[in-house]
Short mmCIF file of C-alpha atoms in Angstrom, two decimals:
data_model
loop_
_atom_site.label_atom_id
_atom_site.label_comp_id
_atom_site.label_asym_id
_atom_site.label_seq_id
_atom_site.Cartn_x
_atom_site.Cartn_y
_atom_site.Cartn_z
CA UNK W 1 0.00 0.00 0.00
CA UNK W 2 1.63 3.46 -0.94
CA UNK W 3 0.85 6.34 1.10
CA UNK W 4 -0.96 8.94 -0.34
CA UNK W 5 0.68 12.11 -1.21
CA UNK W 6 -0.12 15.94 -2.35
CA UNK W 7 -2.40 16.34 -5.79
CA UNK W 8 -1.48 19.36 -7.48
CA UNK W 9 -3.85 21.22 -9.61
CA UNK W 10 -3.17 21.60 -13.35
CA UNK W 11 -1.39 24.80 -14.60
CA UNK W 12 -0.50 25.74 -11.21
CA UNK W 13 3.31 26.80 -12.21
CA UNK W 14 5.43 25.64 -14.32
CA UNK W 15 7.21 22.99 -11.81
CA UNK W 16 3.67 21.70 -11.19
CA UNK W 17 5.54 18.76 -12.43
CA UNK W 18 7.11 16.07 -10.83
CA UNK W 19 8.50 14.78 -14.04
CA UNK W 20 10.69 16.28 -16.27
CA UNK W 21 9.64 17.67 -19.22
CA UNK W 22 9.63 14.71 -22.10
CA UNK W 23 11.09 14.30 -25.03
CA UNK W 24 9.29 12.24 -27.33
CA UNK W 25 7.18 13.67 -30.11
CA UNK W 26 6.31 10.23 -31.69
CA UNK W 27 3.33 9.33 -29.35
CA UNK W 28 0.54 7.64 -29.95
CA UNK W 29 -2.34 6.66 -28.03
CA UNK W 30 -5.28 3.93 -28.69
CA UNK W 31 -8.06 3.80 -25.90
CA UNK W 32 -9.92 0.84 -25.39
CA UNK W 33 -13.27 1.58 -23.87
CA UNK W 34 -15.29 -1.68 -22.42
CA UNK W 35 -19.04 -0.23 -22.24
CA UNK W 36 -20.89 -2.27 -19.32
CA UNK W 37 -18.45 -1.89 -16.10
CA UNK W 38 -15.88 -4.43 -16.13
CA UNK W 39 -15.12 -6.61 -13.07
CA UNK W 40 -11.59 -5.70 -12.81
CA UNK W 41 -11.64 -7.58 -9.39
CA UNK W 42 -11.87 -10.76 -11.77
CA UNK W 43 -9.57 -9.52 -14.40
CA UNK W 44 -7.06 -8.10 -11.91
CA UNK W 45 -6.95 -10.71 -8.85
CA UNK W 46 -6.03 -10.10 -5.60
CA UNK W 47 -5.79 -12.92 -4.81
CA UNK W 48 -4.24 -12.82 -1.24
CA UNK W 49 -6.40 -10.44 0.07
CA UNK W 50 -8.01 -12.78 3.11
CA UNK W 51 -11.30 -10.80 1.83
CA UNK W 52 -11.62 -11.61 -1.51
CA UNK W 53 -12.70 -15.55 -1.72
CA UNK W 54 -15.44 -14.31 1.43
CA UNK W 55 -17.14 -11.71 -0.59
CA UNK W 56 -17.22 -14.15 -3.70
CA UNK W 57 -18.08 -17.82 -2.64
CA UNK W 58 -18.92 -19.03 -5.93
CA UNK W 59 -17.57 -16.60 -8.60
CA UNK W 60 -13.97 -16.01 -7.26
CA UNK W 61 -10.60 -16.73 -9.41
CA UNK W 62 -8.69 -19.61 -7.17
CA UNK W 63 -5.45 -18.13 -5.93
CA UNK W 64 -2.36 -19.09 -8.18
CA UNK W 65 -1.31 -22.96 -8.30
CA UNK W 66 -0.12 -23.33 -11.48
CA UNK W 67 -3.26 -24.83 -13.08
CA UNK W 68 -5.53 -22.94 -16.11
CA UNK W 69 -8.22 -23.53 -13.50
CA UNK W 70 -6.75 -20.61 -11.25
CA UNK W 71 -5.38 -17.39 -11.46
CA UNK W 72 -2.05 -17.06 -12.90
CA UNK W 73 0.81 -15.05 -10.26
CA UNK W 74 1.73 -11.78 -10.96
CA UNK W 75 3.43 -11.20 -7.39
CA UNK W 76 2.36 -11.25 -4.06
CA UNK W 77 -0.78 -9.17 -3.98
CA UNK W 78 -2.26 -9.68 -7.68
CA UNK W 79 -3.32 -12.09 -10.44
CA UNK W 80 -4.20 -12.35 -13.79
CA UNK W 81 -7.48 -13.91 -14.98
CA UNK W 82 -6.18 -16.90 -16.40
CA UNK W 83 -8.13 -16.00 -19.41
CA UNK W 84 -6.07 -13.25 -19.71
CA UNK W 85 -3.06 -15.70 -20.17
CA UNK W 86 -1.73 -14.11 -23.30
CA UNK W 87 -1.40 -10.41 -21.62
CA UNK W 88 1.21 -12.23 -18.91
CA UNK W 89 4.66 -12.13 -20.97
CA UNK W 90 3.61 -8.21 -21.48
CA UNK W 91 3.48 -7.97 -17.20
CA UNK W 92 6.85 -9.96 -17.27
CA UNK W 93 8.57 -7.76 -19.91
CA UNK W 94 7.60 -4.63 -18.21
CA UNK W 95 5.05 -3.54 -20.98
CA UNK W 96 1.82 -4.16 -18.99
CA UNK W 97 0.81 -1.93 -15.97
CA UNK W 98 -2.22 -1.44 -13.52
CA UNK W 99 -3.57 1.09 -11.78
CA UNK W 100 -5.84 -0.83 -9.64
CA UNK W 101 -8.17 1.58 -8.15
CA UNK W 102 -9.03 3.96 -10.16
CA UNK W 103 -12.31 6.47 -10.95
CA UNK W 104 -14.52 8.57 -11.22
CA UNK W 105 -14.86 11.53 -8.41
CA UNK W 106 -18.43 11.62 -9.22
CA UNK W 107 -20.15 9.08 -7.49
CA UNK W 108 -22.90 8.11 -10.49
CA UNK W 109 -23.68 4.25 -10.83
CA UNK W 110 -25.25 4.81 -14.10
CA UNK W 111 -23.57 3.60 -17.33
CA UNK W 112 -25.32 6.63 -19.07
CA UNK W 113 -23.68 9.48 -16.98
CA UNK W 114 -20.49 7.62 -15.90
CA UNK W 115 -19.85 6.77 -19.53
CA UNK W 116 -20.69 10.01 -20.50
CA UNK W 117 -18.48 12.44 -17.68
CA UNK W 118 -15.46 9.46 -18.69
CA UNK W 119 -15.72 10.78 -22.31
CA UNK W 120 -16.08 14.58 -21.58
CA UNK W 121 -13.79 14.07 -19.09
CA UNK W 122 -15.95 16.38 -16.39
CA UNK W 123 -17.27 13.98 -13.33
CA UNK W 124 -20.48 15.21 -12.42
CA UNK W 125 -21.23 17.64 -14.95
CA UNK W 126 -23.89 16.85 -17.51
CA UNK W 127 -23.93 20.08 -19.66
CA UNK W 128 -23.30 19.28 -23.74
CA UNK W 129 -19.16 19.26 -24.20
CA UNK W 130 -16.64 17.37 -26.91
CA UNK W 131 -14.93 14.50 -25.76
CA UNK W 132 -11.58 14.43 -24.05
CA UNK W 133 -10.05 12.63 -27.38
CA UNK W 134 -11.06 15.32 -30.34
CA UNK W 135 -9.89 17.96 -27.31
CA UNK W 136 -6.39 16.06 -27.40
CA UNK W 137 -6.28 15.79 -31.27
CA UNK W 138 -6.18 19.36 -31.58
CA UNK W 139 -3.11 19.60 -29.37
CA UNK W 140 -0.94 17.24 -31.67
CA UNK W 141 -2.72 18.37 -34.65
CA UNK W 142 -0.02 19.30 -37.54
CA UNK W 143 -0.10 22.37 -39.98
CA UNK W 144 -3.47 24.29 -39.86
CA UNK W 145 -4.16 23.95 -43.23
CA UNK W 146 -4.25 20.43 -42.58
CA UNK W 147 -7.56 19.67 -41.96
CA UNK W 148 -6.63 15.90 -42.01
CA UNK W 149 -8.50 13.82 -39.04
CA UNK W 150 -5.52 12.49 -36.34
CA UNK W 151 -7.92 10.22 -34.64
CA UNK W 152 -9.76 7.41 -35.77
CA UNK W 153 -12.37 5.34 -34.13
CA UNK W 154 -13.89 2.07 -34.40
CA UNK W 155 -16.90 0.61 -33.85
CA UNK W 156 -19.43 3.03 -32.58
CA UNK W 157 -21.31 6.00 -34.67
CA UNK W 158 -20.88 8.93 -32.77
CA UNK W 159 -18.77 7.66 -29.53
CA UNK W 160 -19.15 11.12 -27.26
CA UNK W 161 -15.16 10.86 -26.97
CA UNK W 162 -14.35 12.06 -30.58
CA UNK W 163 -17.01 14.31 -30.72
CA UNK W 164 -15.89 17.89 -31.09
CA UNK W 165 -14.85 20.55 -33.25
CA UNK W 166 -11.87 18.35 -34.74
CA UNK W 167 -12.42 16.04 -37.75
CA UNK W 168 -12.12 12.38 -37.23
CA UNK W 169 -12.49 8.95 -39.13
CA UNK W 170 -14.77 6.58 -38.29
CA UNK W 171 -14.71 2.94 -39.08
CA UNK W 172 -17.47 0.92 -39.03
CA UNK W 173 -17.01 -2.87 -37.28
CA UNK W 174 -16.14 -5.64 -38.36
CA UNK W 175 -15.84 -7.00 -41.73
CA UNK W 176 -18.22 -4.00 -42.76
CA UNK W 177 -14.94 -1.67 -42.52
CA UNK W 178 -13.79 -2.80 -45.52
CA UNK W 179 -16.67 -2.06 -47.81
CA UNK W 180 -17.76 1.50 -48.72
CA UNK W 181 -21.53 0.93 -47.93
CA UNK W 182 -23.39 2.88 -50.27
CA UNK W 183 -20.75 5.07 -51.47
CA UNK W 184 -19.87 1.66 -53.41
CA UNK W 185 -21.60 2.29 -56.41
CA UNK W 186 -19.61 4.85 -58.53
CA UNK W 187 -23.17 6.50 -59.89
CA UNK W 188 -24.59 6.56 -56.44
CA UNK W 189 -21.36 7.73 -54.95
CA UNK W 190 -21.30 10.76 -57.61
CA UNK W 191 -25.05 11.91 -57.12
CA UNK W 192 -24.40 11.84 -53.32
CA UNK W 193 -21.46 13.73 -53.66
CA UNK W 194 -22.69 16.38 -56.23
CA UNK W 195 -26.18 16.32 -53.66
CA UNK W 196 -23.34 17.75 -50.55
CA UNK W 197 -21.30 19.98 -52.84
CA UNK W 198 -22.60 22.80 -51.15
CA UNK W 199 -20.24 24.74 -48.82
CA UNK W 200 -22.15 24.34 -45.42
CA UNK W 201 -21.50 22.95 -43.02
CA UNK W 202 -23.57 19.65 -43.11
CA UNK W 203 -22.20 19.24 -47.03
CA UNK W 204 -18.30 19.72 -45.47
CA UNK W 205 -19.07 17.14 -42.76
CA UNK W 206 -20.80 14.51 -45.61
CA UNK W 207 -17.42 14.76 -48.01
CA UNK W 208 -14.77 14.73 -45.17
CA UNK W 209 -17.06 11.64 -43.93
CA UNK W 210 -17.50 10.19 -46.59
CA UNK W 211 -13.48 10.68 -48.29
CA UNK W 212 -12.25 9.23 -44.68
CA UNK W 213 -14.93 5.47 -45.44
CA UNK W 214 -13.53 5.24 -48.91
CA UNK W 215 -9.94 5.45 -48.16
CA UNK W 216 -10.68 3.02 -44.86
CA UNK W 217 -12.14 0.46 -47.07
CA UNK W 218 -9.08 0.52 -49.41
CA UNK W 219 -6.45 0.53 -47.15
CA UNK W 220 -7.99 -2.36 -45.22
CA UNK W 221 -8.95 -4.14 -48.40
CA UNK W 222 -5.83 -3.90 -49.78
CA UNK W 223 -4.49 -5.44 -46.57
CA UNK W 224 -6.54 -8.33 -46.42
CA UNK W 225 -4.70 -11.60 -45.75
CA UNK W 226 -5.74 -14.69 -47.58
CA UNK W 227 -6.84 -16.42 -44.40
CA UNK W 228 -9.05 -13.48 -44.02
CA UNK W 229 -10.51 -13.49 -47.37
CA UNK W 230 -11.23 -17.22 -47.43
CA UNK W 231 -12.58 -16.37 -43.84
CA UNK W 232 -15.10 -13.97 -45.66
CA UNK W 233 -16.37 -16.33 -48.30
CA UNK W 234 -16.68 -19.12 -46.18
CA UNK W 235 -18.97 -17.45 -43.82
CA UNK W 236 -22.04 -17.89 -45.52
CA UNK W 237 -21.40 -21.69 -45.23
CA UNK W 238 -21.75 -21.11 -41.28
CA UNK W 239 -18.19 -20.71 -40.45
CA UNK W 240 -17.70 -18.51 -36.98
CA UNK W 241 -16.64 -15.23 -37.84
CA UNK W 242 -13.68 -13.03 -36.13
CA UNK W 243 -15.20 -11.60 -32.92
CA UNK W 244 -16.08 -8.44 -33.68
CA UNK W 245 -13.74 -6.79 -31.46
CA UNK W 246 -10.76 -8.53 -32.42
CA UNK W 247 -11.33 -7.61 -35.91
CA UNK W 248 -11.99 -3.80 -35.14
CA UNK W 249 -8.51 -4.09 -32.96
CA UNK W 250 -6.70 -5.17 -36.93
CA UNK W 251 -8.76 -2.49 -38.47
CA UNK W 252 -8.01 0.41 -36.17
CA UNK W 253 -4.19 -1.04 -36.09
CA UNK W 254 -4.08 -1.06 -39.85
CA UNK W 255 -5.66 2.23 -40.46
CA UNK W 256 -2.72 3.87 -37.80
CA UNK W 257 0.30 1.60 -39.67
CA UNK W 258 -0.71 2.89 -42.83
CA UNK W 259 -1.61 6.33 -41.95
CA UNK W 260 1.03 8.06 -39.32
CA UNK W 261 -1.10 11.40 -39.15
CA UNK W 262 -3.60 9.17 -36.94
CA UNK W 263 -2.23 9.37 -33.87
CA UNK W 264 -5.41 8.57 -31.87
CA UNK W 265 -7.06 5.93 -31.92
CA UNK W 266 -10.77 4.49 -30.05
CA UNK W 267 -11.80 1.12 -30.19
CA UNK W 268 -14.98 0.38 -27.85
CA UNK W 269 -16.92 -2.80 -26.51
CA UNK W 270 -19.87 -3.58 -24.82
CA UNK W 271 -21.18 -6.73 -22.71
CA UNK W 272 -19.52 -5.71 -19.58
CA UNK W 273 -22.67 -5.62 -17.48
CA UNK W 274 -22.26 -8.97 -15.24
CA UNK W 275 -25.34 -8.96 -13.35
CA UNK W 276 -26.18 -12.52 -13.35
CA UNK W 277 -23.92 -15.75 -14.24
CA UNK W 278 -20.93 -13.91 -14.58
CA UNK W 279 -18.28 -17.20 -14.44
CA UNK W 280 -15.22 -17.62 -12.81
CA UNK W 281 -12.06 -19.26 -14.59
CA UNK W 282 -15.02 -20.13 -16.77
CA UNK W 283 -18.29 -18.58 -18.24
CA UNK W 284 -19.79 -15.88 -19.68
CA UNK W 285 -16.87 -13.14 -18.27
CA UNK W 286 -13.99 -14.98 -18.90
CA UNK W 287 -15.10 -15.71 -22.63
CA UNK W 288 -15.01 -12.21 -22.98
CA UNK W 289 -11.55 -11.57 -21.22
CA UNK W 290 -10.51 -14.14 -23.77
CA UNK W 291 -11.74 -12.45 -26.45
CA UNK W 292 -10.41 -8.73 -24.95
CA UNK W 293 -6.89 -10.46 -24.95
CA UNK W 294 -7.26 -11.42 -28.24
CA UNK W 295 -7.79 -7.94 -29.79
CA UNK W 296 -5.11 -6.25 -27.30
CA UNK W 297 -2.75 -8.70 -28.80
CA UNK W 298 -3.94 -7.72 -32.66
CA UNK W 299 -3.09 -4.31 -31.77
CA UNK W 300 -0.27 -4.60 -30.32
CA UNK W 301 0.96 -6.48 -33.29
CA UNK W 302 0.72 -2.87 -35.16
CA UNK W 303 0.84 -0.68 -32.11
CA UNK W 304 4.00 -1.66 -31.16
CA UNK W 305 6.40 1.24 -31.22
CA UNK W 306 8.06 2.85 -28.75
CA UNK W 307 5.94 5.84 -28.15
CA UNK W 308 3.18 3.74 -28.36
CA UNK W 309 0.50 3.67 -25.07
CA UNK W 310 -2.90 1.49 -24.93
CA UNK W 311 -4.93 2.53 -22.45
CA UNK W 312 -7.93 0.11 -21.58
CA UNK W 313 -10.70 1.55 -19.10
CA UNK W 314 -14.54 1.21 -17.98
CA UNK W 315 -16.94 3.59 -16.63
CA UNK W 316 -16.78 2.52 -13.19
CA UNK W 317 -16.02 -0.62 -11.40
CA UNK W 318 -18.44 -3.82 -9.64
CA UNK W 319 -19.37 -4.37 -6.11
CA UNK W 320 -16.99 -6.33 -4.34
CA UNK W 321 -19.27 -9.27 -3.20
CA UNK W 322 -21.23 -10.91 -5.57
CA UNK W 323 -25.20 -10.79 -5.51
CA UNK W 324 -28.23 -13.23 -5.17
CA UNK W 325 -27.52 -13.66 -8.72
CA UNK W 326 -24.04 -15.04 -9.01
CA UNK W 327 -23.12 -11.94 -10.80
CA UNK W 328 -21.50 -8.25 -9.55
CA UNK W 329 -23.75 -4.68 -9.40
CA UNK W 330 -22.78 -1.10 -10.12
CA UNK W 331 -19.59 -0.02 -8.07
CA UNK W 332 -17.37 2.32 -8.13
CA UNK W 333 -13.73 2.50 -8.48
CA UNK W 334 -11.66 -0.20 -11.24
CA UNK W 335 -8.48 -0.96 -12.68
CA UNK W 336 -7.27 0.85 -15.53
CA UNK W 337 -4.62 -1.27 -17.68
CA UNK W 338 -1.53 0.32 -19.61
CA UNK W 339 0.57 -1.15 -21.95
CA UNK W 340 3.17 0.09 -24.02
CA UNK W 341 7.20 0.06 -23.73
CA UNK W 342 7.21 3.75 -22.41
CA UNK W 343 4.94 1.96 -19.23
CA UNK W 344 6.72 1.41 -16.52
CA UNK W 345 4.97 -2.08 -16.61
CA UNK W 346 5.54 -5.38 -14.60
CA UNK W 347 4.01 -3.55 -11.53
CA UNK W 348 1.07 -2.00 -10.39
CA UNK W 349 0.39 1.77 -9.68
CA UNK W 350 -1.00 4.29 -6.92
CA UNK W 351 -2.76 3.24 -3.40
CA UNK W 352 -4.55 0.02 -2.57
CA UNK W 353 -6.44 -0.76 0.40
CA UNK W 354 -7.77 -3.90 0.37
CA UNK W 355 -11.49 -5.48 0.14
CA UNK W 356 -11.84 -5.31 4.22
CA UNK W 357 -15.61 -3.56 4.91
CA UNK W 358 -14.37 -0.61 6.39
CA UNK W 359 -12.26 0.04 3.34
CA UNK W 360 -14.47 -0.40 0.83
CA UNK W 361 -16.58 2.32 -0.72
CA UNK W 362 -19.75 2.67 1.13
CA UNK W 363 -18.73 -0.85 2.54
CA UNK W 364 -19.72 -2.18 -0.84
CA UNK W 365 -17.53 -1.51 -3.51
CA UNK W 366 -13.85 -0.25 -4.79
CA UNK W 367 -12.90 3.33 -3.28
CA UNK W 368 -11.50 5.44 -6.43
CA UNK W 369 -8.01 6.01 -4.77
CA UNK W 370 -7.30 7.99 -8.36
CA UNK W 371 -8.88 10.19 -10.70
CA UNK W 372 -8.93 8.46 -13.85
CA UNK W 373 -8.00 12.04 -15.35
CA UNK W 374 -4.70 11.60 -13.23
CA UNK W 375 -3.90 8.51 -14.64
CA UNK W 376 -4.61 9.72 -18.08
CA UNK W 377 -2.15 13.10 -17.47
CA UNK W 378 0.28 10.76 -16.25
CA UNK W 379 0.11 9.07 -20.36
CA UNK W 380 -0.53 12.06 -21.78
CA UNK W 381 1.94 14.49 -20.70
CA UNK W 382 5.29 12.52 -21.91
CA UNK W 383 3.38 10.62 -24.79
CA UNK W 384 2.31 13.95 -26.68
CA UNK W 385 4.89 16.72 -24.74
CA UNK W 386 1.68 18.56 -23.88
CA UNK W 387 2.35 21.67 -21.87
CA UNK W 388 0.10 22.60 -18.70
CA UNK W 389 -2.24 24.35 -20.56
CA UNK W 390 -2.54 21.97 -23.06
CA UNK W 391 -3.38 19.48 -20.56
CA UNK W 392 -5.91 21.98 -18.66
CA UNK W 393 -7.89 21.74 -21.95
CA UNK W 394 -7.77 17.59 -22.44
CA UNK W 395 -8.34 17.31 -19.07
CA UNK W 396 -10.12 20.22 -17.11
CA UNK W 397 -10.65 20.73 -13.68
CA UNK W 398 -7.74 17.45 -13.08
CA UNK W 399 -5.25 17.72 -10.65
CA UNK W 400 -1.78 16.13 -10.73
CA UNK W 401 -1.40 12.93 -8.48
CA UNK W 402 2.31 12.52 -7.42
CA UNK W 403 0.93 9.65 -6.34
CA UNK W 404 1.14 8.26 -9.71
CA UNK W 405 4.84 9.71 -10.83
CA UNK W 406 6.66 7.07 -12.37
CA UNK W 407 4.01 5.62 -14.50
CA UNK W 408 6.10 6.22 -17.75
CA UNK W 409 9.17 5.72 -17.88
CA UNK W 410 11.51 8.72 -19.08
CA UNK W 411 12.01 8.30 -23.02
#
């Protein structure tokens, strides 16, 4: 447990710091967003906590032993869903970090507001603002003229992150990323454009929209392994498709290889919400661990350079017992993961207190020991060189934890 130390707010001075100023300008940053509240108390075990096995008689990962039916040793406090067994050479190597309680200030348990003050980055405020991402991309933005998006995102519509005054690329899931939709048709495609040749606003949003899909579904057709083709035409035939998520995790990955002006990058998931029959080593959670490792891994296989950060987070945590229903409820604080080489990985981050009633949030849940706009300053700061202003408009109204220094490792 590390004592807790003084929070600084942003912009105070210019020594607000406790790092020194960074170095690198070849950043970039995917975040992985799982919609639903993940159980990080089964993703991230601690195991020897006397607590933990009490509060969770039938849905608790069995301490370490060296089996796939138990939780696989990370050191003397935490474990690793053993689903999560292809993340562990990342811990070993130093490339995988946790902060393990983590949050929101605000005390919401909805997914609606929590998901929505994560994006905006402004616990407890409700009022219509861009998200925290499009706020960042206009800090590494390049020439002015270049109206270009940095960020891409995967998955969702209109995820509240991007949104703002920046432009940004979004990729539909899936196997559906690789087709233009209806911009396919050359005729179609020309009557829709000539239809948005105006110079309003709406017609400007259409053709940057609608340039960013067609040059998606060439890049990532163009990449297309043969496994993955014959993958395509054999699915009619009843053969299981990629997960959706790991196949977003090659798309966005491809998309930032081929393109080094995106520089941001969102991939999102739902399915989180473990009310009932959540699992233990096995069931309905640890399929989807499984499947969460999977696309981590994809990425990674294009995210992999040095300046390279993957942050994965979820609105808010799980109670720390289980309910009537085998399953976990709305709690509070969570683990947010990092991985990357500039993580100071292998180890986890910031104050823990342990599952013990009196220590628990409202006896029931995870205390958020950590703002999870610390923890993002922390990546931020070193990954993109942003100044103290600069970070005062990603992040505002966040205070620096010095709790947290040594996150990142000096490039």
């Amino acid at each position: 447990m590390l004592a807790a130390g003084a929070c600084l707010a942003l912009g105070a001075g210019p020594r607000a710091w406790a790092q020194a100023a960074p170095t690198a300008t070849d950043g970039r940053l995917v975040v992985v967003f799982l919609r639903g509240a993940l159980d990080s108390l089964s993703a991230f075990v601690p195991y020897a906590d006397p607590h933990y096995a009490r509060l969770r008689p039938s849905i608790a990962i069995a301490p370490p032993d060296g089996t796939a039916a138990t939780a696989l040793r990370l050191d003397d406090r935490f474990a690793l869903h053993p689903a999560l067994a292809a993340l562990q050479p990342w811990w070993q190597a130093g490339q995988l970090a946790f902060v393990p309680a983590a949050g929101s200030p605000d005390g919401t348990r909805s997914h609606f507001d929590a998901q929505y003050q994560w994006e905006t980055a402004r616990p407890g405020q409700r009022a219509d603002a861009p998200g925290w991402l499009n706020r960042l991309a206009a800090q590494v933005g390049g020439q002015p003229v270049d109206a270009r998006p940095r960020v891409v995102g995967v998955g969702e519509a209109s995820p509240r992150l991007l949104a703002g005054a920046q432009p940004v690329q979004l990729v539909a899931h899936g196997q559906a990323a690789r087709r233009a939709g209806s911009l396919e048709p050359a005729r179609q495609r020309e009557a829709l454009m000539a239809l948005y040749g105006g110079d309003d606003a709406l017609s400007a949003a259409f053709r940057q929209g609608a340039v960013a899909r067609l040059a998606s579904a060439r890049d990532l057709a163009s990449d297309m392994p043969p496994d993955v083709a014959r993958e395509m035409q054999s699915a009619s035939n009843g053969a299981a498709p990629v997960s959706l998520l790991e196949q977003d995790a090659r798309n966005l990955a491809t998309l930032m290889r081929k393109d080094r002006r995106l520089r941001l990058g969102f991939l999102s998931a739902g399915g989180w919400d473990t009310h009932v029959n959540q699992g233990a080593a096995t069931g309905a959670l640890a399929g989807s661990l499984q499947r969460l490792a999977g696309a981590l891994l994809a990425l990674r296989h294009d995210f992999g350079e040095p300046g390279d950060v993957i942050v994965v987070a979820s609105e808010f945590g799980r109670t720390a017992a289980e309910n009537g229903t085998r399953g976990t409820d709305h709690g509070h604080g969570n683990a947010i993961w990092l991985i990357g080489d500039r993580v100071a990985g292998g180890r986890w981050h910031g104050r823990w207190t342990g599952l013990a009633p009196a220590d628990l949030n409202e006896q029931r849940d995870l205390p958020a020991h950590h703002d999870f706009r610390a923890v993002l300053a922390q990546v931020l700061r070193p990954t993109f060189q942003l100044t103290d202003s600069a970070l005062q408009d990603v992040l505002p109204g966040a205070a620096w934890d010095r709790r947290l220094d040594g996150l990142m490792r000096r490039a």
